[in-house]
Short mmCIF file of C-alpha atoms in Angstrom, two decimals:
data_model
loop_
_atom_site.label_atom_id
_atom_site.label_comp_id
_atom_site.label_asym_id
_atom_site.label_seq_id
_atom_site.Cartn_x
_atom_site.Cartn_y
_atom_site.Cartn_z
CA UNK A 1 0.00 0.00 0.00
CA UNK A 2 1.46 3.35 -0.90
CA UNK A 3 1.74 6.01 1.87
CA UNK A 4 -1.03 8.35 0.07
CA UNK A 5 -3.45 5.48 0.13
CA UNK A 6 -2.60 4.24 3.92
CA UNK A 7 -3.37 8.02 4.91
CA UNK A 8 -6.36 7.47 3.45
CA UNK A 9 -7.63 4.45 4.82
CA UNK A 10 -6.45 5.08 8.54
CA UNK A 11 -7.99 9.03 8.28
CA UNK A 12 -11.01 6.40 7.43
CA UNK A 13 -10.67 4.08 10.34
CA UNK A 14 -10.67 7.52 12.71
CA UNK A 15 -13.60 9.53 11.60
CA UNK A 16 -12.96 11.07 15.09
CA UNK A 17 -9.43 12.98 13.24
CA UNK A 18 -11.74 14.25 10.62
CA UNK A 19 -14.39 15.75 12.97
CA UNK A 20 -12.23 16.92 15.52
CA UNK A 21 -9.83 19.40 12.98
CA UNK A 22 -13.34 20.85 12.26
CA UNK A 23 -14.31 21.36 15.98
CA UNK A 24 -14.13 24.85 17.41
CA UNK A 25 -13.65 23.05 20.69
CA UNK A 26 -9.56 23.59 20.21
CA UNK A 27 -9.94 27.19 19.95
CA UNK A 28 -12.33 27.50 22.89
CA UNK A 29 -11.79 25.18 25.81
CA UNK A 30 -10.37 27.00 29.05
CA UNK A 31 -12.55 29.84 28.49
CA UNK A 32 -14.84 31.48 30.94
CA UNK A 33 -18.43 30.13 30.38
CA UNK A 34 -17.32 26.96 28.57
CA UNK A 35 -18.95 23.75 29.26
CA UNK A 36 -16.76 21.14 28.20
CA UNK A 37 -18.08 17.58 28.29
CA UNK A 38 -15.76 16.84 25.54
CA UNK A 39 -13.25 14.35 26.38
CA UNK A 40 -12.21 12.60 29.84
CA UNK A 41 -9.61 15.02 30.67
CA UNK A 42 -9.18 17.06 34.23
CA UNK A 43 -11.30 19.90 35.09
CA UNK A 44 -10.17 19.99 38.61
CA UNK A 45 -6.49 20.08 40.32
CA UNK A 46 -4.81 16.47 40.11
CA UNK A 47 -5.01 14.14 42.85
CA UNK A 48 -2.98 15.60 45.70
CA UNK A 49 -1.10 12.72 46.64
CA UNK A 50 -0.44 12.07 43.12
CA UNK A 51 1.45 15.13 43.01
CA UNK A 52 3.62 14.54 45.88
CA UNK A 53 4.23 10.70 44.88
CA UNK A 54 5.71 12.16 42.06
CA UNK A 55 7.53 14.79 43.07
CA UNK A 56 8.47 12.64 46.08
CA UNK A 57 10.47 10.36 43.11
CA UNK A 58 11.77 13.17 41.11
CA UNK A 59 15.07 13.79 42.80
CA UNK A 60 18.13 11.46 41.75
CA UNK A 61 19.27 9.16 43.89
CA UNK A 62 22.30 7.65 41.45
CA UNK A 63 23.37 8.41 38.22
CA UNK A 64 21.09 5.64 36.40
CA UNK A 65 18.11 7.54 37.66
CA UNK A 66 16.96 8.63 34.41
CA UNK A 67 18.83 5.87 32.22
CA UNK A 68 16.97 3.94 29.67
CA UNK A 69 13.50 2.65 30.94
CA UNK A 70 12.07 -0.99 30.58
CA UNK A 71 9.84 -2.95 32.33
CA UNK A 72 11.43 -2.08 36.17
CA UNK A 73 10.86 -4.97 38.53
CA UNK A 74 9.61 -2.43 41.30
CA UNK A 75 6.58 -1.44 38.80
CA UNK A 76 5.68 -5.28 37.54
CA UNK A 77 5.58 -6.32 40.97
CA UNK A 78 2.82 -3.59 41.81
CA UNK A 79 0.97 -4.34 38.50
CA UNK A 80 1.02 -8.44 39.56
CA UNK A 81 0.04 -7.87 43.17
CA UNK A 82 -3.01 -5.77 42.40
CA UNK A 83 -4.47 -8.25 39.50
CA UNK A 84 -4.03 -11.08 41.84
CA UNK A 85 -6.12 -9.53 44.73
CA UNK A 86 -8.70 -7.98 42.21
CA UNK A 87 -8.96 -11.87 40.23
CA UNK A 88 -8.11 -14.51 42.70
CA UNK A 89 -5.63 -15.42 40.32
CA UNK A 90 -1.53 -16.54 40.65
CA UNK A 91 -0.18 -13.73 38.37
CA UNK A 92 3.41 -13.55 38.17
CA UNK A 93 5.64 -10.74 37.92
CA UNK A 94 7.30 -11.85 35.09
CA UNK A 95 4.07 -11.66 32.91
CA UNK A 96 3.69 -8.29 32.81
CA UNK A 97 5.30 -5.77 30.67
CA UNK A 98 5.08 -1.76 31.18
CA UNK A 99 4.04 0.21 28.93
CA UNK A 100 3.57 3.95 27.80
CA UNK A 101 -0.13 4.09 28.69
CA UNK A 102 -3.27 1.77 27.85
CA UNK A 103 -2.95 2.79 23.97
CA UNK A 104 0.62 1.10 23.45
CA UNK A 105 -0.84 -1.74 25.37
CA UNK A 106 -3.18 -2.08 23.03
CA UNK A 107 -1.36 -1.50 19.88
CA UNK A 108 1.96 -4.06 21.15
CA UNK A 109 -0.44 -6.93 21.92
CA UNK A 110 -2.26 -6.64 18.40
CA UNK A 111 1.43 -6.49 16.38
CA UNK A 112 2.45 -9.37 18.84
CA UNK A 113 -0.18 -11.60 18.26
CA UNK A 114 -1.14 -10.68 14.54
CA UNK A 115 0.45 -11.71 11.69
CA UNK A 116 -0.60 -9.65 8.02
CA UNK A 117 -4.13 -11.07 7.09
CA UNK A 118 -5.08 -12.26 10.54
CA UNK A 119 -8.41 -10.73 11.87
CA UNK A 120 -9.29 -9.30 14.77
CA UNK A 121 -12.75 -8.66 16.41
CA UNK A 122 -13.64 -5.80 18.24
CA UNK A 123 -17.20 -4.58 19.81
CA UNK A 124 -18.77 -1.72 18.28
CA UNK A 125 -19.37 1.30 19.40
CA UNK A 126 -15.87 1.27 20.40
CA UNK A 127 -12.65 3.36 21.49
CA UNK A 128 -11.53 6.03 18.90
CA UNK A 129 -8.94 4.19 18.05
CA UNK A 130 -9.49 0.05 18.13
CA UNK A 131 -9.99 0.05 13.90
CA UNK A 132 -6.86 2.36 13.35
CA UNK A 133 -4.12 0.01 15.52
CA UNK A 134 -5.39 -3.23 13.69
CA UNK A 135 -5.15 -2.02 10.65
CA UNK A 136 -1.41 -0.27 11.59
CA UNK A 137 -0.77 -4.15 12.65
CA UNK A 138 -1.82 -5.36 8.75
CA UNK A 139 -4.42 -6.95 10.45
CA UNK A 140 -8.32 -6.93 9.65
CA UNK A 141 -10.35 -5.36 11.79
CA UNK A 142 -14.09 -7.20 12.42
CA UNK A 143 -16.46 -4.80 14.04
CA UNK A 144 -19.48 -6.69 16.07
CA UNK A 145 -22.50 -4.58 16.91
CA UNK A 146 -23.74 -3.95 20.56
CA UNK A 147 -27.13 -2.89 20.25
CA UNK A 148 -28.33 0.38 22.45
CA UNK A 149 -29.06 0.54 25.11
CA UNK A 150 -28.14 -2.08 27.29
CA UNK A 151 -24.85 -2.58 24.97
CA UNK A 152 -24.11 -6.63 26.11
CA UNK A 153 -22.57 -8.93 23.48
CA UNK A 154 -24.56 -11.58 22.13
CA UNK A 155 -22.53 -14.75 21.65
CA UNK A 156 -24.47 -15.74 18.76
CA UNK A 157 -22.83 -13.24 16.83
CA UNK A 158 -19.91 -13.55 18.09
CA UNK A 159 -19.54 -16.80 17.41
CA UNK A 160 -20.59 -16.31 13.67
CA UNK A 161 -17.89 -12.95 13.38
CA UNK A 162 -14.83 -15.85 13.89
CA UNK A 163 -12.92 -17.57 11.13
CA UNK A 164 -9.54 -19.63 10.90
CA UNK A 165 -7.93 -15.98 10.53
CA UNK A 166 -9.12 -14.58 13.87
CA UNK A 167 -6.55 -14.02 16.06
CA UNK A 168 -8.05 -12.02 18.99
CA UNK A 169 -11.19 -10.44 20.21
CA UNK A 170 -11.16 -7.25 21.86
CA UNK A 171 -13.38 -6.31 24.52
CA UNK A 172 -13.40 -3.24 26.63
CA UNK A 173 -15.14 -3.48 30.25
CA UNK A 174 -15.91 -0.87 31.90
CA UNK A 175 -17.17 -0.11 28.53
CA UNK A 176 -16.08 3.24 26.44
CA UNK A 177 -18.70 4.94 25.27
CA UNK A 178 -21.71 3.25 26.88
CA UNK A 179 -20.41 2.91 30.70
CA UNK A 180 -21.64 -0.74 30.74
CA UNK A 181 -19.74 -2.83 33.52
CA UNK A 182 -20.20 -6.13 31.65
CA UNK A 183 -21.13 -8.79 34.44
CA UNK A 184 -20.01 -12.55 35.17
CA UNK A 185 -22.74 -14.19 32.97
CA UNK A 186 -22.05 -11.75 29.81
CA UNK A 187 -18.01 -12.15 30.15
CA UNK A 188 -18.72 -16.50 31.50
CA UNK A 189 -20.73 -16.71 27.72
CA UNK A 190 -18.07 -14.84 25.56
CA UNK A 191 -15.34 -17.11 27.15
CA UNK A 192 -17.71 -20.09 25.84
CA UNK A 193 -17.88 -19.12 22.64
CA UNK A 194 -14.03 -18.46 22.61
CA UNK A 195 -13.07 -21.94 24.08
CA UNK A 196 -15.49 -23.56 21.37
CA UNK A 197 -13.60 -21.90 18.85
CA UNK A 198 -10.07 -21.93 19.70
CA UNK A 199 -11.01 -25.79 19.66
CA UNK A 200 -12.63 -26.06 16.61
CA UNK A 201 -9.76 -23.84 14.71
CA UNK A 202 -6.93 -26.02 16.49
CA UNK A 203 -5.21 -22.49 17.48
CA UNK A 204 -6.00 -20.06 20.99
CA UNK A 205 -8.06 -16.91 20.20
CA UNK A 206 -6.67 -14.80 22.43
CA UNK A 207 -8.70 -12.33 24.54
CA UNK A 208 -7.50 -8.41 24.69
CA UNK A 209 -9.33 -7.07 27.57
CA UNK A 210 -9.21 -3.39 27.61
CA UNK A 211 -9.43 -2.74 31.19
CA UNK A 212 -8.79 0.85 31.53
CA UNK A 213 -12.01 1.94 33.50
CA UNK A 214 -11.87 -0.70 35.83
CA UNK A 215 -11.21 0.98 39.12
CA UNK A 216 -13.74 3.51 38.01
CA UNK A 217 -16.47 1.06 38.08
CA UNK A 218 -18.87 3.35 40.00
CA UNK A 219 -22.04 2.55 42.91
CA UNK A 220 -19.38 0.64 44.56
CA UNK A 221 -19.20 -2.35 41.79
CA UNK A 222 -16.58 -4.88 41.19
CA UNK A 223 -15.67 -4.89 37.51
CA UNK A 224 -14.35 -8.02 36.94
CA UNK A 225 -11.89 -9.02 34.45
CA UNK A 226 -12.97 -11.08 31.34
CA UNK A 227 -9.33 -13.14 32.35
CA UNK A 228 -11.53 -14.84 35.22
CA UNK A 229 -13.48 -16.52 32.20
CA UNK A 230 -11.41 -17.16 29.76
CA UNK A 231 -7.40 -18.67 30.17
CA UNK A 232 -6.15 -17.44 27.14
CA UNK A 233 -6.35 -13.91 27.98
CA UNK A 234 -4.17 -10.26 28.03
CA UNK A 235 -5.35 -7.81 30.06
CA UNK A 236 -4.73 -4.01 28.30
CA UNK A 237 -4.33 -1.22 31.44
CA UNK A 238 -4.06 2.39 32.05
CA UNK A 239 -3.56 3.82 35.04
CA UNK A 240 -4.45 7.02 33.20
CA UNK A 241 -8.08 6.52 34.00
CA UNK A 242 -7.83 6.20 37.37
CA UNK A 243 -5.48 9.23 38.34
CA UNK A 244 -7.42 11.32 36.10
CA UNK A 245 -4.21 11.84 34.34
CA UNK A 246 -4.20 11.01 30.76
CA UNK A 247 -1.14 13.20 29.94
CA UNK A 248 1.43 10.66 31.91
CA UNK A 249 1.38 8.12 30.45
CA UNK A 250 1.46 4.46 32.24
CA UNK A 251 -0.14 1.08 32.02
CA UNK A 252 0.93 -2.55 31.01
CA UNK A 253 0.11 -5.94 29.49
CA UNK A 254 -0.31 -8.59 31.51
CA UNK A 255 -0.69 -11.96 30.27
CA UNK A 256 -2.92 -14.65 31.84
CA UNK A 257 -0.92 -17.11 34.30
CA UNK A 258 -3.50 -19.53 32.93
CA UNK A 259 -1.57 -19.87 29.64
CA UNK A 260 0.47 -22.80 29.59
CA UNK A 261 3.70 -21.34 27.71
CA UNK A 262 3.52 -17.79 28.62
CA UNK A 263 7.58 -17.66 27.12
CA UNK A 264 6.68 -16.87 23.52
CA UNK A 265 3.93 -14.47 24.52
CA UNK A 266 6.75 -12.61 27.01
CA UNK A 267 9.34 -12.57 24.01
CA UNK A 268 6.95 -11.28 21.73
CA UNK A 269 5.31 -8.90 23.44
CA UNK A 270 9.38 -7.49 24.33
CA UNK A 271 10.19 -7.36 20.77
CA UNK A 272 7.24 -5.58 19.57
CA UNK A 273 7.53 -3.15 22.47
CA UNK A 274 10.99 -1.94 20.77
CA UNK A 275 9.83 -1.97 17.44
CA UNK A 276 6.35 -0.09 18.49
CA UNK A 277 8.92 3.40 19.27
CA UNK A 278 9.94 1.81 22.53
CA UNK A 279 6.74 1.82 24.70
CA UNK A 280 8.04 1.42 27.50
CA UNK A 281 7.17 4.07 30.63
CA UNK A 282 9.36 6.46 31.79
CA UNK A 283 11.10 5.37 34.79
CA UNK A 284 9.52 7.97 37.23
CA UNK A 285 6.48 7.13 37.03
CA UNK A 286 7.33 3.41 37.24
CA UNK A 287 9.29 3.97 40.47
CA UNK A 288 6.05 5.97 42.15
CA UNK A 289 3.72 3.28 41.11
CA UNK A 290 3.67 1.66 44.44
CA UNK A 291 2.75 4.72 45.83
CA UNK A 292 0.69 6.07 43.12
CA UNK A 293 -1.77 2.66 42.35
CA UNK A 294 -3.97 2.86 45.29
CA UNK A 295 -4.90 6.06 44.34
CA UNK A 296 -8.16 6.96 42.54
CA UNK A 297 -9.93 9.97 41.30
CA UNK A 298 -12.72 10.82 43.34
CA UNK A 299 -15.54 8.29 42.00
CA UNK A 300 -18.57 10.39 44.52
CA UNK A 301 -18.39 13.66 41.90
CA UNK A 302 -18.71 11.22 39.56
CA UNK A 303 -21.56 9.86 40.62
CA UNK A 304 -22.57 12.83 41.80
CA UNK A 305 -22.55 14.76 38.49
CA UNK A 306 -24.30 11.90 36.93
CA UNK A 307 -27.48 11.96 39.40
CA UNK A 308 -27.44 15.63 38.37
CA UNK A 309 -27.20 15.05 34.60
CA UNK A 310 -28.91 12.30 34.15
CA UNK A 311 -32.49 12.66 35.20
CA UNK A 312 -31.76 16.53 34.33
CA UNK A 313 -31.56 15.55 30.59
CA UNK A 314 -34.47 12.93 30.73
CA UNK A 315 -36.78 15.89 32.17
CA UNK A 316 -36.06 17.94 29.33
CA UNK A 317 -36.86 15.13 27.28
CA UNK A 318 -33.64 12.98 26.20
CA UNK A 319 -32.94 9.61 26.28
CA UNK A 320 -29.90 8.93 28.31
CA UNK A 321 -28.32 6.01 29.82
CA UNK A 322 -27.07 5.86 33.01
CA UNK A 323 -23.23 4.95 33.69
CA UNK A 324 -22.43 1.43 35.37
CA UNK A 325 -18.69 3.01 35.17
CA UNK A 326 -16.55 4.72 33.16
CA UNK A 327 -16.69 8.85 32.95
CA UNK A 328 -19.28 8.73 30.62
CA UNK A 329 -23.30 9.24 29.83
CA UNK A 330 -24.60 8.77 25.88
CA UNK A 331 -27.63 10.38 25.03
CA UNK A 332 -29.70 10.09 21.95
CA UNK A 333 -29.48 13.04 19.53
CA UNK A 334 -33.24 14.67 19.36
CA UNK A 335 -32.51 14.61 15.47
CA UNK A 336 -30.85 12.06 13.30
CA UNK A 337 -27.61 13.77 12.38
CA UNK A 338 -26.04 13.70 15.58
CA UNK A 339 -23.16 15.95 14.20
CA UNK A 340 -25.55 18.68 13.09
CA UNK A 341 -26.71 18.65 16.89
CA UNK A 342 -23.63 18.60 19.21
CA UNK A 343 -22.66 21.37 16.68
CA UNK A 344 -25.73 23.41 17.82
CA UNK A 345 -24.54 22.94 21.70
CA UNK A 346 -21.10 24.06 20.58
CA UNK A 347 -22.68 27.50 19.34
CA UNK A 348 -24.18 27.62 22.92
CA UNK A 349 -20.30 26.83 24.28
CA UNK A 350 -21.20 23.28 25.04
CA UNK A 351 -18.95 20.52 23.91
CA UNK A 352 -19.78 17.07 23.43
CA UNK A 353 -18.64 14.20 21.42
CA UNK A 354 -20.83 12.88 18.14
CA UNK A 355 -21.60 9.47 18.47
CA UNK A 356 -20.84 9.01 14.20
CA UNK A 357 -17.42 9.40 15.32
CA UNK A 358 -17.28 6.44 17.70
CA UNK A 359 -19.68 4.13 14.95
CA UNK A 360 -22.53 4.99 16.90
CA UNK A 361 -24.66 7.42 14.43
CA UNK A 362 -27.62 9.58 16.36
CA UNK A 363 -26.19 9.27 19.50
CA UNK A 364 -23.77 11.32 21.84
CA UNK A 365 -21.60 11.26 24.64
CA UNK A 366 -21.01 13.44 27.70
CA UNK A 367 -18.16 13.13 29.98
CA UNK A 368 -18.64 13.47 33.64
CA UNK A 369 -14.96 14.62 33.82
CA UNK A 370 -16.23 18.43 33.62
CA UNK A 371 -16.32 20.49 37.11
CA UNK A 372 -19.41 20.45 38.51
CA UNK A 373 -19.51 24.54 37.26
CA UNK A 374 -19.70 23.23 33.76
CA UNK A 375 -22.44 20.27 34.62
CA UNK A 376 -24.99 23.30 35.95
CA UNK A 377 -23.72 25.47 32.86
CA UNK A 378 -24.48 22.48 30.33
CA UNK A 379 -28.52 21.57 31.93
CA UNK A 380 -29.95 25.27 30.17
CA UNK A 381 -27.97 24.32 27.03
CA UNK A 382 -29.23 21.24 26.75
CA UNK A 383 -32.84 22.33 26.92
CA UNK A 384 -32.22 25.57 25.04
CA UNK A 385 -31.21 23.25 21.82
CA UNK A 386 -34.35 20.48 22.22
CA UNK A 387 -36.53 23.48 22.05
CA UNK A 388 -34.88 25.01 19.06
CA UNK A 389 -37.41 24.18 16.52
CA UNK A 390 -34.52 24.08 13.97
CA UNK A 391 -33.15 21.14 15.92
CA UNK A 392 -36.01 19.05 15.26
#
């Protein structure tokens, strides 16, 4: 494929790219009045103690304190202590590799499991970006609708989406966009269909569970982790999520200690980390990750701007789900072209996200991220544009 025609098709596998270049929402975020429900950034200060775990690592101690970064024993030991008191399960240390944030984990376990042709399955609506690292892995990306609003997979059709080519299927729980926290019977049937599979192909389909919402799970849930139903499984993190702090970026792939041979898995996944622009995490915040992972934004003003928003919107007369986890609410677009909507709130100075751009047309999605300012600025918006005539 020449490079003019891979531009092409990955600006086609992001829509979100497309739509966002054409969003005022660059020019205009961070001023006064703004409601930005945009994206699941910070609106308030960071985590104090995040801060000072940080800062607290900073100085130098030797000269090697800012040498080349890998996976540091003192951050995989963290990362396989926490899975095996959230699972039950014997992880081991040397099963999990570091990584620059939940996106590299994502994009080294697809080029180490992939080879050119092989497909992999992911569940639509999905992340921004699930279509675009396949397809930068020559692989061959197999979206598989969740239907609104309840958003579950339905192992029929999973089961009819695989092939002798697919590789892996990647699921995302807490789920990005809908906030579904998928439970032990929905994760117990996908696991099903995978075993039945993997046996009927002669080859593991391996599991990528995108777990970067899980300790926002919200109402005081346990997300569990699809790796509790299925053996042959990677679980995808960001710690991002958690701290609220998207900008530093940390996370890791951790494979199953259910796998038999985890060796080839651990070499590959090394490899591919160096030929993926070394994703590896810097080595501060791997040293303040035993200080920094019990640490959580604060999940109440989540929940809190939620109550607000939620039946807020339904009064005016929206459809909305309400969050299981994640930062996020969808609500259906009063009019068909979801796009020509959310660009109506941006007049008013309210941001949200299109669903189009996320393969989820006449929807759109609110992030509970925003201050709680910007939630009471947002409720007159909202009604202001269902009551524009032009709007309907």
């Amino acid at each position: 494929m020449s490079v003019p025609s891979r531009i092409e098709a990955f600006q086609a596998a992001v829509p979100f790219a497309a739509w966002y270049a054409a969003s005022p929402h660059r020019e205009r975020t961070g001023r006064p009045g703004v409601a930005d429900l945009l994206f699941g950034n910070p609106h308030d200060m960071p985590i104090p103690e995040y801060v000072a775990a940080l800062q607290r690592h900073l100085e130098p101690r030797d000269p090697s304190w800012f040498a080349y970064p890998f996976s540091e024993p003192e951050a995989t030991a963290v990362v396989a202590d926490s899975l095996r008191r959230h699972t039950g399960l014997p992880w081991r240390d040397e099963d999990v590799a570091m990584t620059n944030g939940g996106w590299a984990a994502i994009a080294v376990a697809i080029r180490a499991l992939t080879e050119p042709g092989d497909e992999v399955v992911y569940f639509d609506p999905p992340w921004f970006f699930y279509d675009l690292l396949v397809r930068a892995a020559d692989a061959v990306p197999v979206a598989l609708r969740l239907d609104a609003p309840r958003f579950s997979p339905d192992p029929a059709r999973l089961a009819a989406a695989l092939t002798p080519r697919t590789r892996a299927v990647l699921i995302n729980t807490p789920h990005n966009p809908s906030g579904r926290v998928l439970d032990a019977d929905e994760l117990a049937s996908v696991g099903r269909v995978l075993d039945e599979a993997s046996a009927r192909f002669g080859r593991p389909i391996y599991l990528l569970s995108d777990e970067a919402y899980r300790r926002t799970a919200l109402d005081g849930r346990r997300a569990a982790s699809p790796a509790e139903h299925y053996d042959h499984t990677l679980v995808l993190y960001s710690f991002g999520k958690q701290l609220l702090a998207p900008g530093e970026r940390i996370g890791y792939i951790a494979i199953s200690p259910r796998i038999a041979d985890p060796e080839p898995l651990r070499a590959a996944v090394q490899i591919t980390q160096f030929a993926n622009s070394f994703s590896f995490p810097n080595r501060l915040l791997q040293r303040a990750l035993r200080d920094i992972e019990p640490l959580c934004t604060d999940l109440r003003a989540l929940e809190r701007r939620r109550d607000r928003l939620v039946p807020a919107l339904r009064a005016i007369g929206y459809e909305a789900t309400e969050p299981e986890g994640t930062f996020y609410v969808l609500v259906r677009s009063p009019i068909e072209d979801d796009t020509a909507f959310t660009d109506r709130l941006a007049q008013r100075d309210l941001f949200v996200l299109p669903g189009t751009v996320v393969q989820l047309p006449g929807w759109f999605r609110i992030s509970l991220t925003a201050s709680d300012e910007m939630v009471e600025l947002s409720i007159p918006r909202f009604a202001e544009a269902h009551a524009d005539p032009v709007a309907h």
